[in-house]
Each structure stands twice: as C-alpha cells, then as structure tokens.
Amino acid sequence: MKADVETRPVSASAAAKARGDVLLSVDNVSLSFGGVRALRDVSFDIRKGEIRAIIGPNGAGKTSMLNVINGFYHPQGGIITFKGKRRHDMRPYLAASQGIARTFQNVALFRGMSTLDNIMTGRTLKMRRGILAQAIYWGASQREEIRHRKAVEHIIDFLEIKHIRKTPVGKLPYGLQKRVELGRALATEPELLLLDEPMAGMNLEEKQDMSRFILTVRDTFDTTIALIEHDMGVVMDLSDRIVVLDYGRKIADGTPGEVQRNQAVIDAYLGIPH
Ligand SMILES: Nc1ncnc2c1ncn2[C@@H]1O[C@H](COP(=O)(O)OP(=O)(O)OP(=O)(O)O)[C@@H](O)[C@H]1O
Ligand SMILES: [Mg+2]
C-alpha cells in the first residue's frame, strides 16, 4: 500500500501545488447585509491542486465567502482573481462556465428526479447543441448524448452509487444525497470545487467515505478544492492549508499544525471575545 503511494505518478495539479501556483486569490473582500458585516477585509489565496479548508464558528462568514467566490454575492469591496484574471460582474452561471462548481450546506437537488438525472443536470453546461441543432443533427446529438451518459456513469461508478442510480433522490438517506450532490458538481468537470459542509449530518463511516472521495477527486481529477467543515478531525486530516474566519474577519491562515496552535483560533472556538 505504502509503495503504491510512493510510486504513484505525480499529477499536474500536485506538481502545481508543490510550486505554489495560485488558482484563486481573494484580496480585501468585504461584504455587508444591511448592518451585518459578513466579511471584513478578507484576503487569502487557493493554490492549484490543494485542499484549502475554510473554518470558523457559526456565522463567521464561511458560506458568504463561498457565495462571493462563485458569484452569488457581490462584495462591496475587494478583488477576486481567478486563473490570473481579475473578475468583474460575476454570476453563478459564469463562474460555473469558467470551472467553478459547488455543493450546498443544505442539499439542493431535484428531489423527484433520479440520482442519474440529477447528476446529468451537471452536464448541461457541457452540452453544445441547442434544441434546433439537436433536431437537425440527430445523429451527432445522439453521439453527444452518449458521451455525456458515459461521463455520468463513470462518476456514478466512482462514487459507488450504482445501486441507487434510478432512485428518486428525495427517497435517499441524507448521507447519500450529499454524495449525489458531489456527483452533480463533478459532472461539470470543475477546476475549483467548493464544498460547503460536505459531511454535515453524516455518521463516521459516511464521513470516511466522503473523505476518501474528496482526496481521490483532488488526486485523480486534478481538481482544486475549497472545503468548509466543522468536524476538526476531518479538516486536520484532509487540508493542506486552512483559513480561519471569526465574525467576518480572517484570524489565522496556515497549515493544520500552525492553525491548531494559534491562540486566536483557540479563543474563537472557546467563544472568548477579542
Ligand atoms: N443573505 C443574507 N442576508 C442577511 N444576512 C446574511 C445573509 N447571508 C449571511 N448573512 C449573515 O452573515 C453572517 C455570516 O453568515 P454565513 O452564513 O456566511 O456564516 P457561516 O460561517 O457559513 O455559518 P455556519 O457555520 O452557521 O454555516 C451571519 O451573521 C449571517 O446571518
Ligand atoms: Mg455556512
């Protein structure tokens, strides 16, 4: 097993991670909702190929940060740079078409649709032909459809959810719904995957499975991952670097070891005001 890991070829993203190439940078971002200052002058970056955790107590601004990154919220101040280009006027569909996918803190799937069809919706962005073209170029459309189905089946195999491919997701236990949602995000073939509490509400075994999938996604799909998670064991195990938010401010940024020893972080989690 060990030899396997050591002889594994180094992926492009792992090599980029080692070089420290920045995929996304957040500079002095501030976001308010009326009087609530959800993000205050937050700066950090995400390097290509890393698993970057965003942690902090409830209400710290973690989900708001993901919503800024994927263009759902527009910050009042600050700059977001993705793949070297400063972003203006971002919208979620634009972020998606540029390679940013996400899962939600509260699962957001089509409950009446099957696992297969939910994951298939992730391919919509990749479908080149509109309705008219589909009617005219019937054969080519069929081939395209088959190609997308194959990609989706591959994801279903990878996530070990073959047995539920035809099941309406509303009938699935929560842990499996979270897995289907990961599948839909993967179907877009993202460069940057934003995961908002992918293990919330899961038992230990489900968490271990999800951790394994996240690591494999990074290692074999060359996907960079930003991860919000409250389970500190999971965060410390999975992440390369961690940014810590508290009351909308960044209070720490570093490796798991550095963050664990940081007094401001310890105080924030114990609820000590600063
Ligand atoms: N759409 C919104 N309208 C008004 N206030 C909001 C909105 N979204 C977030 N907030 C506020 O911004 C702050 C940060 O919320 P956010 O959801 O980003 O926190 P979080 O770190 O994800 O918390 P949790 O761990 O509970 O999910 C909170 O005070 C929250 O009430
Ligand atoms: Mg949240």
mmCIF file of N, CA and C and ligand atoms in Angstrom, residues 59 62-64 105 196-197 228 230, ligand 2:
data_model
loop_
_atom_site.group_PDB
_atom_site.id
_atom_site.type_symbol
_atom_site.label_atom_id
_atom_site.label_comp_id
_atom_site.label_asym_id
_atom_site.label_seq_id
_atom_site.Cartn_x
_atom_site.Cartn_y
_atom_site.Cartn_z
ATOM 1 N N GLY A 59 -21.747 31.441 11.808
ATOM 2 C CA GLY A 59 -21.940 32.851 11.487
ATOM 3 C C GLY A 59 -20.650 33.599 11.183
ATOM 4 N N LYS A 62 -18.277 31.920 6.493
ATOM 5 C CA LYS A 62 -17.721 30.891 5.602
ATOM 6 C C LYS A 62 -18.577 30.712 4.343
ATOM 7 N N THR A 63 -19.879 30.484 4.533
ATOM 8 C CA THR A 63 -20.753 30.301 3.370
ATOM 9 C C THR A 63 -20.789 31.570 2.531
ATOM 10 N N SER A 64 -20.795 32.734 3.195
ATOM 11 C CA SER A 64 -20.770 34.001 2.453
ATOM 12 C C SER A 64 -19.541 34.059 1.550
ATOM 13 N N GLN A 105 -24.646 23.866 1.651
ATOM 14 C CA GLN A 105 -24.748 23.475 3.065
ATOM 15 C C GLN A 105 -26.024 22.663 3.277
ATOM 16 N N ASP A 196 -19.479 23.012 0.733
ATOM 17 C CA ASP A 196 -19.960 23.639 1.968
ATOM 18 C C ASP A 196 -20.507 22.576 2.918
ATOM 19 N N GLU A 197 -19.695 22.197 3.870
ATOM 20 C CA GLU A 197 -20.036 21.179 4.876
ATOM 21 C C GLU A 197 -20.490 19.857 4.246
ATOM 22 N N ILE A 228 -15.480 23.796 3.397
ATOM 23 C CA ILE A 228 -15.944 24.282 4.700
ATOM 24 C C ILE A 228 -16.357 23.059 5.488
ATOM 25 N N HIS A 230 -17.059 21.582 9.784
ATOM 26 C CA HIS A 230 -16.990 21.806 11.231
ATOM 27 C C HIS A 230 -16.254 20.686 11.962
HETATM 28 MG MG MG B 2 -22.393 28.192 6.442
#
